[in-house]
Amino acid sequence: MTNSSRIYLDHAATTPLRPEARAAVEEGFALWANPSSPHAEGRRARAALEDARERVKSALGWEGEVIFTSGASEAAELAIETANTVHDIASAVEHDAVLRGDRPEWMLPVRPDGAADLMALSAESAPSDLLVDDPENRSLVAVQHVNSETGNRQHIGFAAEVVHDNGGLLLVDCAQSAGKFALPKMADLAIVSAHKFGGPVGIGALLVKDFAMLHPGGGQERGYRRGTENLPGVLGMAAALEACGDPYIDPVVLEPLDTFANEVRALEGEWLSDRLSDPTPYIRAIAMPNLSAQAQLMRFDMAGIAVSQGSACSSGTMKRSHVLTAMGIADDVAERTIRVSFGWTTTREEVERFCEVWLGMARGR
């Protein structure tokens, strides 16, 4: 049981399950039959699954297809492995689920402000055979929507224009933006993760504009995925999406950050949003002037506040953030940078307490 006196500010890693999603998951467990079975029980489960699929599409404003997965990592793998493309390109600040193994073939650089340098796709530095207007030599280009470490938002409209003009397919990782910002409809494929917006862990989706963009590789989900469908998770995901507000968090909750940012600057700390091309409000990266990130995390934890050092997949390791490296941020700044992220349960009082504790640490108290 979570200590109610603690403050949880690591929502970019995972956010608490919404009550609407919990109720929907319980409903799904009551529909215990396999949705692929032909009998009455199976057909009833299938009807609930397909209804939830339409609800997810409606909540996201997506007019294409939805393939349910076990989460964002599987959705990324599914896109990379089954897209009808020959080459893979990804921005240098993508999540580790996209930057895996020997993929991508070429890394799209980012500018110091965190924006993907899309013009590099047409520059002499790009391998000439990777992005060409040729259906037989097509590339899949991965450009995330919102970065999980800095909160920077990419210009997906421009990315789509460049990629499509050269005959490629655009894969957009929307794990940190779905439910919070409008989905970029110009994407060809998009990655969604339910536990980032209050749905259950273990369910996500790959959104596909047209199944013709993929080649099938499984027995379920229209033949594009292996494994029995997770009906309770799907129902929880749909309910969580429908419960997301607009805005995702009341701006009043985050108002203390405006004054806090000025105090960070005055103390010669780094408010990394100042560097970004398009900072978003729910993820903030902050460098303290006199204390390592690891020491900060321990002290925040002792103070009853959960924050992180970058992505949950690499936080707690000695590995330097590939995101901050790609942006050219100095080692000493990166080593002092923490991530604080806010979600649907965050209160103004919690934000104020975080600011108070951070300032106390920075002032040596």
Coordinates of C-alpha atoms in Angstrom, one line a residue:
M1 CA 0.0 0.0 0.0
T2 CA 1.4 3.4 -1.0
N3 CA 2.1 5.8 1.9
S4 CA -0.5 8.5 1.4
S5 CA 1.9 11.1 2.9
R6 CA 4.4 10.6 0.0
I7 CA 4.3 12.7 -3.1
Y8 CA 4.6 10.9 -6.5
L9 CA 6.1 13.0 -9.3
D10 CA 7.3 10.3 -11.7
H11 CA 4.2 10.1 -13.9
A12 CA 6.3 9.9 -17.1
A13 CA 7.4 6.5 -15.9
T14 CA 3.9 5.3 -15.0
T15 CA 0.8 7.1 -13.6
P16 CA -1.7 5.7 -11.1
L17 CA -4.6 3.6 -12.4
R18 CA -7.7 5.7 -12.8
P19 CA -10.9 4.5 -11.0
E20 CA -12.7 4.4 -14.3
A21 CA -10.0 2.1 -15.7
R22 CA -10.1 -0.1 -12.6
A23 CA -13.8 -0.7 -12.9
A24 CA -13.5 -1.4 -16.6
V25 CA -10.7 -4.0 -15.9
E26 CA -13.0 -5.8 -13.4
E27 CA -15.7 -5.8 -16.1
G28 CA -13.2 -7.4 -18.4
F29 CA -12.4 -10.1 -16.0
A30 CA -16.1 -11.0 -15.8
L31 CA -16.0 -11.5 -19.5
W32 CA -13.5 -14.3 -19.1
A33 CA -13.9 -16.1 -22.4
N34 CA -11.3 -15.9 -25.2
P35 CA -12.4 -13.3 -27.8
S36 CA -11.2 -15.5 -30.6
S37 CA -13.5 -18.4 -29.6
P38 CA -16.5 -19.0 -31.8
H39 CA -19.0 -19.9 -29.1
A40 CA -21.5 -17.5 -27.4
E41 CA -19.1 -16.6 -24.6
G42 CA -16.3 -15.9 -27.0
R43 CA -18.5 -13.8 -29.2
R44 CA -19.6 -11.7 -26.3
A45 CA -16.0 -11.1 -25.3
R46 CA -15.2 -10.2 -29.0
A47 CA -18.1 -7.7 -29.1
A48 CA -16.7 -6.0 -26.0
L49 CA -13.2 -6.0 -27.5
E50 CA -14.3 -4.4 -30.8
D51 CA -16.5 -1.9 -29.0
A52 CA -13.4 -0.8 -26.9
R53 CA -11.4 -0.6 -30.1
E54 CA -13.8 1.9 -31.5
R55 CA -13.8 3.8 -28.3
V56 CA -10.1 4.1 -28.3
K57 CA -10.1 5.3 -31.9
S58 CA -12.8 7.9 -31.0
A59 CA -11.0 9.1 -27.9
L60 CA -7.8 9.6 -29.8
G61 CA -9.4 10.9 -33.0
W62 CA -7.7 8.2 -35.0
E63 CA -9.4 7.2 -38.3
G64 CA -7.1 4.3 -39.2
E65 CA -6.6 0.9 -37.6
V66 CA -5.7 -0.1 -34.0
I67 CA -3.7 -3.2 -33.1
F68 CA -3.7 -3.8 -29.4
T69 CA -0.3 -4.8 -27.9
S70 CA 1.3 -5.5 -24.5
G71 CA 2.5 -1.9 -24.4
A72 CA 4.7 0.7 -26.1
S73 CA 7.8 -1.6 -26.5
E74 CA 5.9 -4.3 -28.3
A75 CA 4.1 -1.7 -30.4
A76 CA 7.5 -0.3 -31.4
E77 CA 8.9 -3.7 -32.2
L78 CA 5.8 -4.6 -34.2
A79 CA 6.1 -1.4 -36.3
I80 CA 9.8 -1.9 -37.0
E81 CA 9.5 -5.6 -37.8
T82 CA 6.4 -5.6 -39.9
A83 CA 6.4 -2.3 -41.7
N84 CA 6.7 -2.7 -45.5
T85 CA 9.9 -0.8 -45.5
V86 CA 13.5 -1.7 -46.3
H87 CA 15.4 0.8 -44.1
D88 CA 15.1 2.3 -40.6
I89 CA 15.8 5.8 -39.5
A90 CA 15.2 7.2 -36.0
S91 CA 15.9 10.5 -34.2
A92 CA 18.8 10.4 -31.7
V93 CA 16.4 11.1 -28.8
E94 CA 14.0 8.2 -29.3
H95 CA 13.1 5.8 -26.5
D96 CA 15.3 2.8 -26.0
A97 CA 12.5 0.6 -27.3
V98 CA 13.1 2.2 -30.8
L99 CA 16.9 2.5 -30.5
R100 CA 17.5 -1.2 -29.9
G101 CA 20.0 -3.8 -31.2
D102 CA 21.4 -2.9 -34.6
R103 CA 18.5 -0.6 -35.4
P104 CA 18.2 2.1 -36.7
E105 CA 20.5 2.0 -39.8
W106 CA 21.0 5.8 -39.5
M107 CA 20.4 8.2 -36.6
L108 CA 18.7 11.5 -37.3
P109 CA 20.6 14.1 -35.3
V110 CA 18.9 16.6 -33.1
R111 CA 19.7 20.3 -32.5
P112 CA 20.8 21.7 -29.1
D113 CA 17.1 22.7 -28.6
G114 CA 16.1 19.0 -28.8
A115 CA 14.3 19.3 -32.2
A116 CA 15.0 16.7 -34.7
D117 CA 17.2 18.0 -37.5
L118 CA 14.8 17.0 -40.3
M119 CA 16.7 18.8 -42.9
A120 CA 19.5 16.4 -42.4
L121 CA 17.4 13.8 -44.1
S122 CA 18.1 15.6 -47.4
A123 CA 21.6 16.7 -46.5
E124 CA 24.8 15.2 -47.8
S125 CA 25.4 13.7 -44.4
A126 CA 22.5 11.3 -44.9
P127 CA 23.2 8.0 -46.6
S128 CA 21.8 8.5 -50.1
D129 CA 19.9 5.2 -50.3
L130 CA 17.9 5.5 -47.1
L131 CA 15.3 8.1 -47.9
V132 CA 14.4 8.0 -51.5
D133 CA 11.1 8.2 -53.3
D134 CA 11.1 4.6 -54.3
P135 CA 8.4 2.0 -53.1
E136 CA 11.0 -0.8 -53.4
N137 CA 13.5 1.0 -51.2
R138 CA 11.2 2.8 -48.7
S139 CA 12.3 3.9 -45.2
L140 CA 10.5 3.9 -41.9
V141 CA 11.4 7.1 -40.0
A142 CA 10.8 7.2 -36.2
V143 CA 10.2 10.7 -34.7
Q144 CA 8.7 10.8 -31.2
H145 CA 5.9 13.2 -30.3
V146 CA 7.0 14.2 -26.7
N147 CA 10.3 13.2 -25.2
S148 CA 10.2 11.3 -22.0
E149 CA 13.2 12.9 -20.4
T150 CA 12.9 16.6 -21.3
G151 CA 9.2 17.0 -22.3
N152 CA 10.2 18.5 -25.7
R153 CA 7.6 18.2 -28.4
Q154 CA 8.6 17.5 -32.0
H155 CA 7.2 19.2 -35.1
I156 CA 5.4 16.2 -36.4
G157 CA 3.7 18.0 -39.3
F158 CA 7.0 19.1 -40.7
A159 CA 8.4 15.6 -40.2
A160 CA 5.5 14.1 -42.1
E161 CA 6.0 16.5 -44.9
V162 CA 9.7 15.7 -45.3
V163 CA 9.2 11.9 -44.9
H164 CA 6.2 11.7 -47.2
D165 CA 7.8 13.8 -49.9
N166 CA 10.6 11.2 -50.0
G167 CA 8.2 8.3 -50.1
G168 CA 8.9 7.1 -46.5
L169 CA 6.6 6.0 -43.7
L170 CA 6.5 8.0 -40.4
L171 CA 6.4 6.2 -37.1
V172 CA 5.5 8.5 -34.1
D173 CA 6.0 7.4 -30.5
C174 CA 3.0 9.0 -28.7
A175 CA 3.6 7.2 -25.4
Q176 CA 4.1 10.5 -23.5
S177 CA 1.5 12.5 -25.4
A178 CA -1.6 10.3 -25.9
G179 CA -4.4 11.4 -23.7
K180 CA -2.6 14.7 -23.1
F181 CA -2.2 16.3 -26.5
A182 CA -4.0 15.9 -29.8
L183 CA -2.7 12.9 -31.7
P184 CA -0.7 13.8 -34.8
K185 CA -3.0 12.4 -37.5
M186 CA -0.4 12.9 -40.2
A187 CA 1.6 9.9 -38.7
D188 CA 1.4 6.6 -40.6
L189 CA 2.0 4.6 -37.5
A190 CA 1.8 5.7 -33.8
I191 CA 2.7 4.1 -30.5
V192 CA 0.4 4.4 -27.5
S193 CA 0.9 3.1 -23.9
A194 CA -2.1 2.9 -21.5
H195 CA -0.2 3.2 -18.2
K196 CA 1.1 6.6 -19.1
F197 CA -2.4 8.2 -18.9
G198 CA -4.0 6.2 -16.1
G199 CA -4.8 2.9 -17.8
P200 CA -3.5 -0.5 -16.7
V201 CA 0.1 -1.7 -17.2
G202 CA 0.5 -4.3 -19.9
I203 CA -1.6 -2.8 -22.6
G204 CA -0.9 -0.5 -25.4
A205 CA -1.5 -0.1 -29.2
L206 CA 0.1 0.4 -32.5
L207 CA -2.1 2.7 -34.6
V208 CA -1.8 2.1 -38.3
K209 CA -3.2 4.4 -41.0
D210 CA -3.7 1.4 -43.4
F211 CA -3.0 -2.3 -42.8
A212 CA -1.3 -2.3 -46.3
M213 CA 1.6 -0.6 -44.6
L214 CA 2.4 -3.8 -42.7
H215 CA 2.9 -7.4 -43.5
P216 CA 1.0 -9.9 -41.2
G217 CA 2.9 -12.0 -38.7
G218 CA 0.5 -13.5 -36.1
G219 CA -2.8 -15.2 -35.5
Q220 CA -4.6 -12.4 -33.6
E221 CA -5.4 -8.7 -34.1
R222 CA -6.3 -9.2 -37.8
G223 CA -3.3 -11.4 -38.2
Y224 CA -0.7 -8.8 -37.1
R225 CA 0.0 -10.0 -33.6
R226 CA 0.5 -13.3 -31.7
G227 CA -1.2 -14.0 -28.4
T228 CA -4.7 -14.0 -26.8
E229 CA -6.1 -10.5 -26.6
N230 CA -6.0 -8.8 -23.2
L231 CA -9.7 -7.9 -22.9
P232 CA -9.5 -6.5 -19.3
G233 CA -6.5 -4.3 -20.3
V234 CA -8.2 -3.1 -23.5
L235 CA -11.3 -2.1 -21.6
G236 CA -9.2 -0.3 -19.0
M237 CA -7.3 1.5 -21.7
A238 CA -10.5 2.7 -23.3
A239 CA -12.0 3.9 -20.0
A240 CA -8.8 5.7 -19.0
L241 CA -8.6 7.5 -22.4
E242 CA -12.2 8.6 -22.0
A243 CA -11.5 9.9 -18.5
C244 CA -8.6 12.2 -19.6
G245 CA -9.6 15.8 -19.4
D246 CA -8.8 18.8 -21.6
P247 CA -6.4 20.1 -20.4
Y248 CA -4.9 16.9 -19.0
I249 CA -4.0 18.8 -15.8
D250 CA -5.7 22.0 -14.5
P251 CA -3.1 24.8 -15.2
V252 CA -3.7 26.1 -11.7
V253 CA -1.9 22.9 -10.4
L254 CA 1.3 23.8 -12.2
E255 CA 1.3 27.5 -11.6
P256 CA 4.0 27.4 -8.9
L257 CA 6.5 26.2 -11.5
D258 CA 6.6 29.7 -13.1
T259 CA 8.0 31.3 -9.9
F260 CA 10.1 28.3 -9.2
A261 CA 11.8 28.4 -12.7
N262 CA 12.9 32.0 -12.0
E263 CA 14.4 30.9 -8.6
V264 CA 16.2 28.0 -10.3
R265 CA 17.8 30.4 -12.8
A266 CA 18.7 32.9 -9.9
L267 CA 20.5 30.0 -8.1
E268 CA 22.4 29.3 -11.3
G269 CA 20.6 26.0 -11.8
E270 CA 19.4 24.9 -15.3
W271 CA 15.8 25.0 -16.2
L272 CA 16.2 22.8 -19.3
S273 CA 12.9 23.9 -20.8
D274 CA 14.7 27.2 -21.6
R275 CA 16.7 25.3 -24.2
L276 CA 13.9 23.4 -25.8
S277 CA 12.2 24.2 -29.1
D278 CA 8.7 23.3 -27.8
P279 CA 8.6 22.5 -24.0
T280 CA 5.5 20.8 -22.7
P281 CA 4.2 21.3 -19.1
Y282 CA 4.0 17.8 -17.8
I283 CA 7.7 16.8 -17.9
R284 CA 10.4 19.1 -16.6
A285 CA 14.2 18.5 -16.5
I286 CA 16.1 20.5 -14.0
A287 CA 19.8 20.7 -13.1
M288 CA 20.8 21.6 -9.6
P289 CA 23.9 23.8 -9.3
N290 CA 25.7 21.8 -6.6
L291 CA 24.4 18.3 -6.2
S292 CA 24.5 15.2 -8.4
A293 CA 21.2 13.7 -9.7
Q294 CA 21.8 10.5 -7.8
A295 CA 22.2 12.4 -4.5
Q296 CA 19.1 14.4 -5.3
L297 CA 17.0 11.3 -5.9
M298 CA 18.0 9.9 -2.5
R299 CA 17.3 13.1 -0.7
F300 CA 14.0 13.6 -2.4
D301 CA 13.1 10.0 -1.5
M302 CA 14.0 10.6 2.1
A303 CA 11.8 13.7 2.0
G304 CA 8.9 11.6 0.7
I305 CA 9.0 12.7 -2.9
A306 CA 9.4 10.4 -5.9
V307 CA 11.2 11.9 -8.9
S308 CA 13.6 10.3 -11.4
Q309 CA 16.8 10.7 -13.4
G310 CA 15.7 10.5 -17.0
S311 CA 13.7 7.6 -18.5
A312 CA 12.5 4.8 -16.2
C313 CA 14.3 2.3 -18.5
S314 CA 17.7 3.8 -17.7
S315 CA 17.1 5.7 -14.4
G316 CA 19.2 4.2 -11.6
T317 CA 22.1 3.1 -13.9
M318 CA 25.4 4.8 -14.3
K319 CA 24.7 5.2 -18.1
R320 CA 24.6 8.8 -19.3
S321 CA 21.4 9.9 -20.8
H322 CA 21.5 9.5 -24.6
V323 CA 18.9 12.2 -24.9
L324 CA 21.0 14.9 -23.2
T325 CA 24.1 13.6 -25.0
A326 CA 22.4 14.0 -28.4
M327 CA 21.4 17.6 -27.4
G328 CA 25.1 18.4 -26.7
I329 CA 24.4 19.1 -23.0
A330 CA 27.7 19.3 -21.0
D331 CA 28.5 16.3 -18.8
D332 CA 28.5 18.2 -15.6
V333 CA 25.0 19.6 -16.3
A334 CA 23.7 16.1 -17.3
E335 CA 25.0 14.6 -14.1
R336 CA 23.0 17.1 -12.1
T337 CA 19.8 16.8 -14.0
I338 CA 16.6 15.2 -12.6
R339 CA 13.2 14.7 -14.2
V340 CA 10.0 15.7 -12.5
S341 CA 6.8 14.7 -14.2
F342 CA 3.2 15.4 -13.3
G343 CA -0.1 13.5 -13.8
W344 CA -3.8 13.3 -13.2
T345 CA -3.4 12.8 -9.4
T346 CA -0.9 15.7 -8.9
T347 CA -2.1 18.6 -6.7
R348 CA -0.9 22.2 -6.4
E349 CA 0.3 21.5 -2.9
E350 CA 2.5 18.7 -4.1
V351 CA 4.1 20.9 -6.7
E352 CA 4.7 23.6 -4.1
R353 CA 6.3 21.0 -1.7
F354 CA 8.6 19.8 -4.5
C355 CA 9.7 23.3 -5.3
E356 CA 10.3 24.0 -1.6
V357 CA 12.4 20.9 -1.1
W358 CA 14.4 21.5 -4.3
L359 CA 15.3 25.0 -3.3
G360 CA 16.3 23.9 0.2
M361 CA 18.7 21.4 -1.3
A362 CA 20.1 23.9 -3.8
R363 CA 20.7 26.4 -0.9
G364 CA 22.5 23.7 1.2
R365 CA 19.8 23.3 3.8

